[in-house]
PDB file of C-alpha atoms and ligand atoms in Angstrom:
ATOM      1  CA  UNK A   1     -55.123 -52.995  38.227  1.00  0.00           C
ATOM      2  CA  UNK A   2     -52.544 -55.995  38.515  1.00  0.00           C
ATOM      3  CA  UNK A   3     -52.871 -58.515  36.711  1.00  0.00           C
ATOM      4  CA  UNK A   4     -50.072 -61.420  37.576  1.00  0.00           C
ATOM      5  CA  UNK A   5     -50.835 -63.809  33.442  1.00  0.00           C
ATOM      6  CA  UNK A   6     -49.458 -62.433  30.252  1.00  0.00           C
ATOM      7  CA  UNK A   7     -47.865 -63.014  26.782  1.00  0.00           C
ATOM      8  CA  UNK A   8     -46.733 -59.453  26.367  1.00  0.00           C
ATOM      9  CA  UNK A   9     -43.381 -59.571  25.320  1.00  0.00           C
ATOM     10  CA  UNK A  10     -42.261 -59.813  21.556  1.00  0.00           C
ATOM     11  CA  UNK A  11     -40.127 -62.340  20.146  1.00  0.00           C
ATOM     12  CA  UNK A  12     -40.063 -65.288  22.896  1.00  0.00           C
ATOM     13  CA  UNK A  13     -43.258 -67.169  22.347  1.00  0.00           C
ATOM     14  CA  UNK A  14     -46.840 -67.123  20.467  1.00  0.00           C
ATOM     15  CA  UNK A  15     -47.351 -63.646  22.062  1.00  0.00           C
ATOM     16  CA  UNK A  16     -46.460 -60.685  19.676  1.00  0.00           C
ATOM     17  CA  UNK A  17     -43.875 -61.317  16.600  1.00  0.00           C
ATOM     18  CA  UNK A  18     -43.136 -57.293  16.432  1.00  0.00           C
ATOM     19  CA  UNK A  19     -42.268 -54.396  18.999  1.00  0.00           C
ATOM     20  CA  UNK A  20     -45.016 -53.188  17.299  1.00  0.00           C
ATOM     21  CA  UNK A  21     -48.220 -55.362  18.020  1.00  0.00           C
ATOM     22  CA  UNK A  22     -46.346 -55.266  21.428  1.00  0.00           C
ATOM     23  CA  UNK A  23     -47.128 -51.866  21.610  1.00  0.00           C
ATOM     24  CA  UNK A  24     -50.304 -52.527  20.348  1.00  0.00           C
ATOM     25  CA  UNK A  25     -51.110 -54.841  22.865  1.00  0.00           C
ATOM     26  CA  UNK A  26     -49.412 -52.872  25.811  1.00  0.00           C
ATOM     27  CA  UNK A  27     -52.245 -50.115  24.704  1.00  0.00           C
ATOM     28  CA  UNK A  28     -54.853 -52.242  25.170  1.00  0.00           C
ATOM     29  CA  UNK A  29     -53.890 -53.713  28.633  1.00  0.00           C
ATOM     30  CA  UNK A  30     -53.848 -49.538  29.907  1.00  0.00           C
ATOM     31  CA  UNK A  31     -57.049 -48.703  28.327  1.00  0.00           C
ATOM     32  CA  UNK A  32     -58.638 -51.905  30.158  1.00  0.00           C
ATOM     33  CA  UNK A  33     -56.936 -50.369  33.046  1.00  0.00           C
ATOM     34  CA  UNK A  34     -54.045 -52.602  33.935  1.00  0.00           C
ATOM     35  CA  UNK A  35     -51.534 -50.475  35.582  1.00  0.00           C
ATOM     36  CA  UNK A  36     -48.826 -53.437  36.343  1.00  0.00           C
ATOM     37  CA  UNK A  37     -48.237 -56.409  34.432  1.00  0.00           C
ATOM     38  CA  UNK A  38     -46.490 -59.832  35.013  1.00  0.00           C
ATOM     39  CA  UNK A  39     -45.040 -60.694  31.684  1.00  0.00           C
ATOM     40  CA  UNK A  40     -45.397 -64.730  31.737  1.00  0.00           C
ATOM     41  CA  UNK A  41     -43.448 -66.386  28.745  1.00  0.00           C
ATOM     42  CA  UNK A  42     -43.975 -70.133  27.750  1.00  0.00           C
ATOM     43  CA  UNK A  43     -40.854 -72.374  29.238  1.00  0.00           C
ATOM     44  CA  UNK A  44     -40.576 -75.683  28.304  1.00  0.00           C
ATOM     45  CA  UNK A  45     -42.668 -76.357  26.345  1.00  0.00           C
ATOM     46  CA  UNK A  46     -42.489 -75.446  22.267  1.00  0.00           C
ATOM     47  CA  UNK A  47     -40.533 -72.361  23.475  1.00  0.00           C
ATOM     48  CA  UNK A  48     -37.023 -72.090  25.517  1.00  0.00           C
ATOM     49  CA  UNK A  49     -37.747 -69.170  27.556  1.00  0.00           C
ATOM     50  CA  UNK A  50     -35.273 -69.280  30.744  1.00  0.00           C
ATOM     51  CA  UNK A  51     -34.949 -66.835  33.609  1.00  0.00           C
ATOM     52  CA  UNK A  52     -31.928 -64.936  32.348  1.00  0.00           C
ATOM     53  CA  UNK A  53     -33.598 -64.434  29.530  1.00  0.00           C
ATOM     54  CA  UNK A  54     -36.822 -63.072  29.886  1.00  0.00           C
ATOM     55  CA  UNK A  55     -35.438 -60.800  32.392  1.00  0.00           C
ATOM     56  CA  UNK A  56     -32.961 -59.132  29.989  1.00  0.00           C
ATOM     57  CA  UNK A  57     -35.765 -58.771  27.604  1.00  0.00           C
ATOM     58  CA  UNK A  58     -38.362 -57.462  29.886  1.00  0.00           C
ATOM     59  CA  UNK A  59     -35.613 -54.125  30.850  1.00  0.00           C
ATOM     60  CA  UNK A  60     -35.625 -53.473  27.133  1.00  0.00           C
ATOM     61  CA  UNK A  61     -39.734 -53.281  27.032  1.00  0.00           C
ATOM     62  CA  UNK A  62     -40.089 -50.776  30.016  1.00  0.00           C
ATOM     63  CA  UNK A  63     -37.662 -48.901  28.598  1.00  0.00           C
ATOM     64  CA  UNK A  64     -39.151 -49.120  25.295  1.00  0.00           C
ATOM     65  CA  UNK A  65     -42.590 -48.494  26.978  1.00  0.00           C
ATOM     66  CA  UNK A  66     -40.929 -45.168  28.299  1.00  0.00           C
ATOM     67  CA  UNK A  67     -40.140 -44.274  25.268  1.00  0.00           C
ATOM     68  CA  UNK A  68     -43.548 -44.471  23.601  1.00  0.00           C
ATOM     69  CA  UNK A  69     -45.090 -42.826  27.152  1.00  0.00           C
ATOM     70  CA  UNK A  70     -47.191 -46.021  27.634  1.00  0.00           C
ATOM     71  CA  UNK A  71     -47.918 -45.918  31.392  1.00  0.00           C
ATOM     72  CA  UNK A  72     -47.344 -49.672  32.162  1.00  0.00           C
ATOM     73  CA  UNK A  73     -44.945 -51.515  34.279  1.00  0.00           C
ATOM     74  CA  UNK A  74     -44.454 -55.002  33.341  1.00  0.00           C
ATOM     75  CA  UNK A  75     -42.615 -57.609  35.551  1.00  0.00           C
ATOM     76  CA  UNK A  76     -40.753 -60.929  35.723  1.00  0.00           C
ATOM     77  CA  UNK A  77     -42.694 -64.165  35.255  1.00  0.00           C
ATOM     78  CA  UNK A  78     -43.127 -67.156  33.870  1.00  0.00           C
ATOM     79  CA  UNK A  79     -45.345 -70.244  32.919  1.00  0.00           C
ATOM     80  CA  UNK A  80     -43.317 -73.095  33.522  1.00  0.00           C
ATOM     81  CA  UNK A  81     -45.052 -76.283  31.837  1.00  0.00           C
ATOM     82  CA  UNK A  82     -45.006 -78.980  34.466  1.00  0.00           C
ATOM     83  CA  UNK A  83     -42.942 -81.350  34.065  1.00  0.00           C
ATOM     84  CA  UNK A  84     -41.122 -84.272  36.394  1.00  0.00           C
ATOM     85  CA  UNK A  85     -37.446 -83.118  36.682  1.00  0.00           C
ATOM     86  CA  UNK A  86     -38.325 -79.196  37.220  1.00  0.00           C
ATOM     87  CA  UNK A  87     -36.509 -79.525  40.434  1.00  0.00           C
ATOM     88  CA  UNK A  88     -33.260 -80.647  39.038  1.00  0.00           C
ATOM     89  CA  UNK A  89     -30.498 -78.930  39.826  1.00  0.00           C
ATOM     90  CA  UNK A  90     -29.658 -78.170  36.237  1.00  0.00           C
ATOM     91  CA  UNK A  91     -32.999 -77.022  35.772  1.00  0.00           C
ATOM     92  CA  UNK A  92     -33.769 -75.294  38.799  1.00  0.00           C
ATOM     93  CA  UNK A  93     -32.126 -72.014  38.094  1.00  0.00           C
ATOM     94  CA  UNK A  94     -34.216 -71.633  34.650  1.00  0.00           C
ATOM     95  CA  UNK A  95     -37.610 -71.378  36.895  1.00  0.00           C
ATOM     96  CA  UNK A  96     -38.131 -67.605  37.104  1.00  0.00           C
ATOM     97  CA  UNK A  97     -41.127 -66.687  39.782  1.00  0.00           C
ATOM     98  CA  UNK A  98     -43.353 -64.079  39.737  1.00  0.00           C
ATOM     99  CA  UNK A  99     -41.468 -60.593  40.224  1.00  0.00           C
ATOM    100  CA  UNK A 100     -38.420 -63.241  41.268  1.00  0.00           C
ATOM    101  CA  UNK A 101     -40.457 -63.405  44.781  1.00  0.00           C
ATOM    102  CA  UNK A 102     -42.270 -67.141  45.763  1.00  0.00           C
ATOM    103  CA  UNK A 103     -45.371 -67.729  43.312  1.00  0.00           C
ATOM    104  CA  UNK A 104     -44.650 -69.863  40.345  1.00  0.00           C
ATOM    105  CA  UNK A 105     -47.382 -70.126  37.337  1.00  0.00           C
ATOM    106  CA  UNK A 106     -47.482 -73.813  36.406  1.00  0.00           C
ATOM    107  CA  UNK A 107     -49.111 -75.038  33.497  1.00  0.00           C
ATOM    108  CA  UNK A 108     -50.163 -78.595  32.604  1.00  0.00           C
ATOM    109  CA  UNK A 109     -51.055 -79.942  29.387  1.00  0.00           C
ATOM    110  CA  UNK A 110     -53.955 -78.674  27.839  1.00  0.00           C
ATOM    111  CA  UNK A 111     -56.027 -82.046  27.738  1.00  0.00           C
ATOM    112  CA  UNK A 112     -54.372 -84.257  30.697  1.00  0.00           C
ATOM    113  CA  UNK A 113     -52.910 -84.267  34.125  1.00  0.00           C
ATOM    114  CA  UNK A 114     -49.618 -85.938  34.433  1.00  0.00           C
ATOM    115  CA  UNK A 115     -49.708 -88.419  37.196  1.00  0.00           C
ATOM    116  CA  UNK A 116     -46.690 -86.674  38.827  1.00  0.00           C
ATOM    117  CA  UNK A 117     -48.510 -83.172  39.588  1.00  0.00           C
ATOM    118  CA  UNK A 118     -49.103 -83.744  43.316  1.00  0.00           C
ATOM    119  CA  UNK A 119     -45.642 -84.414  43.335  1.00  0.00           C
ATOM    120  CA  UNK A 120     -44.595 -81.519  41.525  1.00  0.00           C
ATOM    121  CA  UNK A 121     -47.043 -79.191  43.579  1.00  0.00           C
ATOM    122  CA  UNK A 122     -44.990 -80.963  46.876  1.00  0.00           C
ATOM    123  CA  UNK A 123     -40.998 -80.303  45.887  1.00  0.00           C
ATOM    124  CA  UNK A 124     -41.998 -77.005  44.781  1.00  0.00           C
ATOM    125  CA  UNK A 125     -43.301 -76.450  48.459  1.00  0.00           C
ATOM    126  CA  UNK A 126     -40.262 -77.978  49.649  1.00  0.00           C
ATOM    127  CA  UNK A 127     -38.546 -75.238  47.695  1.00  0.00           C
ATOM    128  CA  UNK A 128     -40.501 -72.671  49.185  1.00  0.00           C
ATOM    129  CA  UNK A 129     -41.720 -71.879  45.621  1.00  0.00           C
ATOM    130  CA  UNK A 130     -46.010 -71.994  46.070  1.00  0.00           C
ATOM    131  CA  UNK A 131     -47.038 -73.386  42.330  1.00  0.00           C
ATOM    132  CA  UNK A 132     -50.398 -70.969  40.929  1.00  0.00           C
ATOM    133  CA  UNK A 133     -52.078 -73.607  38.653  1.00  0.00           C
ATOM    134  CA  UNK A 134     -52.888 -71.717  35.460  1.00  0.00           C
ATOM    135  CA  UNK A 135     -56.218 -71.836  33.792  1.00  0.00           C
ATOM    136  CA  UNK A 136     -57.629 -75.563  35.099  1.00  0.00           C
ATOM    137  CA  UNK A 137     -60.590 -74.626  33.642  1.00  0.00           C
ATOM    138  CA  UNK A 138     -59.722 -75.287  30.401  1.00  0.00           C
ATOM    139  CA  UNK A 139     -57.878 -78.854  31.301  1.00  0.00           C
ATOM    140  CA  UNK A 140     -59.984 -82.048  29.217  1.00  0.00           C
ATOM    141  CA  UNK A 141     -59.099 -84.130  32.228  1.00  0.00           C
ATOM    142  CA  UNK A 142     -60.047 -81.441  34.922  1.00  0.00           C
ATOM    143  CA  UNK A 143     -62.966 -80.597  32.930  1.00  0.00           C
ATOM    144  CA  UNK A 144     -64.149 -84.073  33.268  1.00  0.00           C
ATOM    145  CA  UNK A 145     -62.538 -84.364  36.943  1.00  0.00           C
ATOM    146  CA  UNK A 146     -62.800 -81.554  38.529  1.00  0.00           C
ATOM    147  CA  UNK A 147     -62.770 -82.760  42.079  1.00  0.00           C
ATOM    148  CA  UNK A 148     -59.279 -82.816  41.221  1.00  0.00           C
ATOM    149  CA  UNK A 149     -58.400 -79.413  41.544  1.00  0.00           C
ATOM    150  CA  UNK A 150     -59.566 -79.848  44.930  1.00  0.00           C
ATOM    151  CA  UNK A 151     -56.759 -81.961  45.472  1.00  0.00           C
ATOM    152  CA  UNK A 152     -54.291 -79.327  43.913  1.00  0.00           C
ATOM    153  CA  UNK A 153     -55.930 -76.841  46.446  1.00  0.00           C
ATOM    154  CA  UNK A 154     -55.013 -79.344  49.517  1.00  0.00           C
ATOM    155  CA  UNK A 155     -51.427 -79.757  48.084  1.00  0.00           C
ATOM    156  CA  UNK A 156     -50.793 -76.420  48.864  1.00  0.00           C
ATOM    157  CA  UNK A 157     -51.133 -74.791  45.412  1.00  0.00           C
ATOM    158  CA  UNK A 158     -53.095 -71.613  43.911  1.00  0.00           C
ATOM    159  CA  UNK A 159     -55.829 -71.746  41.400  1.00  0.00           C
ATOM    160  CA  UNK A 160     -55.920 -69.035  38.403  1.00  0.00           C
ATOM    161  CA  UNK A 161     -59.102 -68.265  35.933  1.00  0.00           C
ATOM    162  CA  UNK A 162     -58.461 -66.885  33.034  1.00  0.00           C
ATOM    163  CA  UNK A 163     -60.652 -64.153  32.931  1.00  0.00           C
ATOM    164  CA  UNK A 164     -62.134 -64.426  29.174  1.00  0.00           C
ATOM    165  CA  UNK A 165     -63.309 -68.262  31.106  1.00  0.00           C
ATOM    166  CA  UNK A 166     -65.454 -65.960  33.202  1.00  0.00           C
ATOM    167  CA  UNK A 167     -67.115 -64.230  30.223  1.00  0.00           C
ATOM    168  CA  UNK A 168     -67.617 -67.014  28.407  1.00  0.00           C
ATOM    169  CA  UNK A 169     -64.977 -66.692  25.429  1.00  0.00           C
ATOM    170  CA  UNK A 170     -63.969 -70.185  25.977  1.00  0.00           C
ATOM    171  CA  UNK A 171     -67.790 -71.126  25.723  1.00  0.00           C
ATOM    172  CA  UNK A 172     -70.599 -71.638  27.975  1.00  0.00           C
ATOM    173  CA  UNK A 173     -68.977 -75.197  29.619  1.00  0.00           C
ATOM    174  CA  UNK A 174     -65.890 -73.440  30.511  1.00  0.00           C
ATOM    175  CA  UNK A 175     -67.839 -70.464  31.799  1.00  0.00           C
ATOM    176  CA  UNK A 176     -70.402 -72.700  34.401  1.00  0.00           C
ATOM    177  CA  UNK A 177     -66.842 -74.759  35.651  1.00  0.00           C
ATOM    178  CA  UNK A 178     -65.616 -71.403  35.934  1.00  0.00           C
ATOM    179  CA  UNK A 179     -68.126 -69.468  37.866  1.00  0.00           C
ATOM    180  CA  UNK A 180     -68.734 -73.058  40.345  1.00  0.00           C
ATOM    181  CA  UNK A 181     -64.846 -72.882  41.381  1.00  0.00           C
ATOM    182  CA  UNK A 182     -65.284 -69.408  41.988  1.00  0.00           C
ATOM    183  CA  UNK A 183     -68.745 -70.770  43.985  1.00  0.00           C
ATOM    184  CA  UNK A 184     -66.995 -73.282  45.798  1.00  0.00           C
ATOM    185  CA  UNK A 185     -63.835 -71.043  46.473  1.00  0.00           C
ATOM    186  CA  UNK A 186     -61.554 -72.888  44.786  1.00  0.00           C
ATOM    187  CA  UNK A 187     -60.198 -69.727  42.992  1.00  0.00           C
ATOM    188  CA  UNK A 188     -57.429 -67.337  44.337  1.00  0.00           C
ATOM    189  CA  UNK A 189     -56.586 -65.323  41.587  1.00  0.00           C
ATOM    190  CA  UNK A 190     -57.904 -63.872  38.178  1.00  0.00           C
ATOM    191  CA  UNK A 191     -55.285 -63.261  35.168  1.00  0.00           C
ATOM    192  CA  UNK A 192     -55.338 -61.985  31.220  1.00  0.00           C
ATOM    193  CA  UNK A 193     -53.189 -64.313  30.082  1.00  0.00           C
ATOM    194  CA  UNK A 194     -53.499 -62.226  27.169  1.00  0.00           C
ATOM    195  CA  UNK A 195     -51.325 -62.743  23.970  1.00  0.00           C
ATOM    196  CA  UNK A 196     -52.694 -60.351  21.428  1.00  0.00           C
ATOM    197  CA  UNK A 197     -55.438 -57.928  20.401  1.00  0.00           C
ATOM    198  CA  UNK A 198     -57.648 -59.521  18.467  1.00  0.00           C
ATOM    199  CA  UNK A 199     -58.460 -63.055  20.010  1.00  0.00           C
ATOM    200  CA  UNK A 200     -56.883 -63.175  23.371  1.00  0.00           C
ATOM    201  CA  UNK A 201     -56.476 -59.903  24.418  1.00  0.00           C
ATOM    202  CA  UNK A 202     -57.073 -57.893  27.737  1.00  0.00           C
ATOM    203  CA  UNK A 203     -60.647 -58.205  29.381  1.00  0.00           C
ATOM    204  CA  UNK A 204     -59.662 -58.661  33.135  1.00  0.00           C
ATOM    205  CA  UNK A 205     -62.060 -55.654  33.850  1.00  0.00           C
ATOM    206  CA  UNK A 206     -65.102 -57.250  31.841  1.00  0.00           C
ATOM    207  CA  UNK A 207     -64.472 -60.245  34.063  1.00  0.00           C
ATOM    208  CA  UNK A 208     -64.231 -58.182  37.432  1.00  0.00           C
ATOM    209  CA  UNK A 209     -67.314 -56.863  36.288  1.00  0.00           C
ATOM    210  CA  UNK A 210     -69.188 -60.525  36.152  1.00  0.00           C
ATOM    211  CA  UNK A 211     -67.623 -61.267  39.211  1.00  0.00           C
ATOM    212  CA  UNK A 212     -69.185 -58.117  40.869  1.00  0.00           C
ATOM    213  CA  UNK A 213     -72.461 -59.119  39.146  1.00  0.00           C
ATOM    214  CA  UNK A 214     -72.233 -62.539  40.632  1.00  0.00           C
ATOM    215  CA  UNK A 215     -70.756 -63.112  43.288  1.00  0.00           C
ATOM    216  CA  UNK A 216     -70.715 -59.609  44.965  1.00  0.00           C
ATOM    217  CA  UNK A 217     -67.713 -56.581  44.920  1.00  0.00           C
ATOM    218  CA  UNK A 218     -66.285 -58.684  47.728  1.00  0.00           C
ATOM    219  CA  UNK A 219     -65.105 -61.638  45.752  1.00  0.00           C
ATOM    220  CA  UNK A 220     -64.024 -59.076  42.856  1.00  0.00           C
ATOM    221  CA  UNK A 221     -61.395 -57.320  45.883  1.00  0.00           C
ATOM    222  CA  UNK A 222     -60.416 -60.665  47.390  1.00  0.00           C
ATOM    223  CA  UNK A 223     -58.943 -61.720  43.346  1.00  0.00           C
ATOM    224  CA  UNK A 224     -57.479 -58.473  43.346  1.00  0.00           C
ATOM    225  CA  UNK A 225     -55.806 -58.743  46.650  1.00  0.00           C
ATOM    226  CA  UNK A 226     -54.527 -61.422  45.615  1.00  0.00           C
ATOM    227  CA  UNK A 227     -52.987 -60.403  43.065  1.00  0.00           C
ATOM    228  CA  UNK A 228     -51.282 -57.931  44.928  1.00  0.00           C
ATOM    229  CA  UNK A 229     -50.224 -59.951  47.573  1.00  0.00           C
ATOM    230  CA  UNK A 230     -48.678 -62.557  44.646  1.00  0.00           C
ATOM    231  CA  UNK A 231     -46.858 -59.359  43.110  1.00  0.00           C
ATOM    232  CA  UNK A 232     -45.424 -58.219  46.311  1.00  0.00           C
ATOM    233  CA  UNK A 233     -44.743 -61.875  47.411  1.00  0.00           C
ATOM    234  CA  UNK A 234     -47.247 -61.478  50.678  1.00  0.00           C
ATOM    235  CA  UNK A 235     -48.426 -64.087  51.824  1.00  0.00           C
ATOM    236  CA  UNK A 236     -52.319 -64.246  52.385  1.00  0.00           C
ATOM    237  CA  UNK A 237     -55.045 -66.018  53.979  1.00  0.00           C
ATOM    238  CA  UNK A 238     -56.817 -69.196  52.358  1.00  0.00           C
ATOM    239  CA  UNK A 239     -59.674 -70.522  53.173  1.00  0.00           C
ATOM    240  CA  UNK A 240     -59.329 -74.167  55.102  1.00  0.00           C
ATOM    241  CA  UNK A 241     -59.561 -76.841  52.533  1.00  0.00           C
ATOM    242  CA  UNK A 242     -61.385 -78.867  54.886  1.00  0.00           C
ATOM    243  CA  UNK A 243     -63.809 -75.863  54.930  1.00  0.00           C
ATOM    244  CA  UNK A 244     -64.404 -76.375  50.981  1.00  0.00           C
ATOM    245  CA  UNK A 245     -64.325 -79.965  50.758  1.00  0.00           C
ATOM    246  CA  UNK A 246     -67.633 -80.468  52.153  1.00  0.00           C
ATOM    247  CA  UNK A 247     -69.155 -78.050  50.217  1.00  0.00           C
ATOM    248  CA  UNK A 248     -67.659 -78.881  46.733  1.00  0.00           C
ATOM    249  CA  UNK A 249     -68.047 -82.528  46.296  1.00  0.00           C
ATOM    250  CA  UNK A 250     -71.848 -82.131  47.289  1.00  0.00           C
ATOM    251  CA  UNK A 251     -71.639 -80.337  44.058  1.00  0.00           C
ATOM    252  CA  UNK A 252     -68.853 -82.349  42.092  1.00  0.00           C
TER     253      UNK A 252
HETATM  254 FE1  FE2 B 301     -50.427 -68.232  29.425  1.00  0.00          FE
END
């Protein structure tokens, strides 16, 4: 299992403090039966975690992995936290994409959307870099406004649950936004984002499982597609927004 959303590595942000609950933690995602792992630091945000950087770190954890015979493979990432100037040209060679390929993880603010995300979404196009919203599902504003992501969607960029959102360990309004993006298929891709054992930890298979239960196996293998495809920067098929549009705002 793939799963492209994670705070794995030690030392760079609120994910583990010691090689050893990195360990720890890099148990857990095999027994949950993650096979390959994006490791996604924070970046500008409360932590400085630039491309260079994580990528020098992330050789030392497989090898350290080796070591301990932990069969995981983890893999360049990111979450970038939006922000206005993350095209300039003295920021633009921090950005580190997912397994260095096209697919950027983008987070926003955990209770607002910054009037500038369209724009964002846009120049990152331009760049040929396709923005994967993290976790909207947990946004105040979105939460409020979720026609919104809607608009993200006809931008151009992904949409990522968080897959404790699908089994309710945010709570039971985060789970019912949750399961209608998924209705309305506003969802491409389902990540971890996991950051330690005991509260945030792996569960991607728990949430496959709900997915199965509602929605069918189908929707379970198009996530995990995905998730390939965004690993092996393929490009895949999305359904026409114009498709959706009708649908979700009879809802929204
Ligand atoms: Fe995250």
């Amino acid at each position: 299992m793939i799963d492209i959303h994670s705070h794995v590595l030690p030392f760079l942000d609120d994910g583990p403090d010691s090689y050893e609950h990195f360990k720890e933690l890099a148990r857990q995602a095999v027994s949950s039966g993650v096979t390959h792992l994006v490791a996604t630091p924070h970046h500008n945000r409360r932590y400085e975690n630039p491309k260079d950087k994580i990528i020098k770190h992330i050789s030392h954890c497989n090898q350290y992995l080796k070591m301990k015979n932990i069969n995981l493979t983890i893999y360049p990432g990111q979450e970038y936290r939006i922000h206005r100037e993350i095209l300039n040209p003295q920021k633009e060679n921090e950005i580190l994409t997912i397994n260095q390929g096209n697919y950027l993880l983008l987070e926003l603010p955990p209770h607002e959307v910054p009037d500038y995300t369209n724009e964002v979404i846009y120049e990152l196009l331009l760049k040929s870099i396709t923005p994967i919203i993290v976790h909207p599902e947990r946004n105040k504003e979105l939460q409020n406004n979720p026609s919104m992501i809607y608009e993200f969607v006809q931008e151009g960029a992904l949409i990522q649950l968080t897959a404790g959102s699908v089994i309710g360990k945010f709570g039971g309004n985060v789970k019912k936004l949750a399961s209608r993006l998924i209705d309305h298929q506003l969802v491409h891709v389902l990540a971890s984002d996991a950051h330690n054992i005991h509260t945030r930890g792996f569960c991607l298979d728990e949430a496959y499982k709900e997915i199965s239960k509602s929605f069918g196996h189908q929707c379970t293998t198009y996530f995990q597609k995905n998730a390939k495809n965004i690993l092996e920067n393929k490009e895949f098929q999305i359904e026409s927004p114009r498709h959706i549009k009708k649908r979700f705002f009879k809802f929204f």
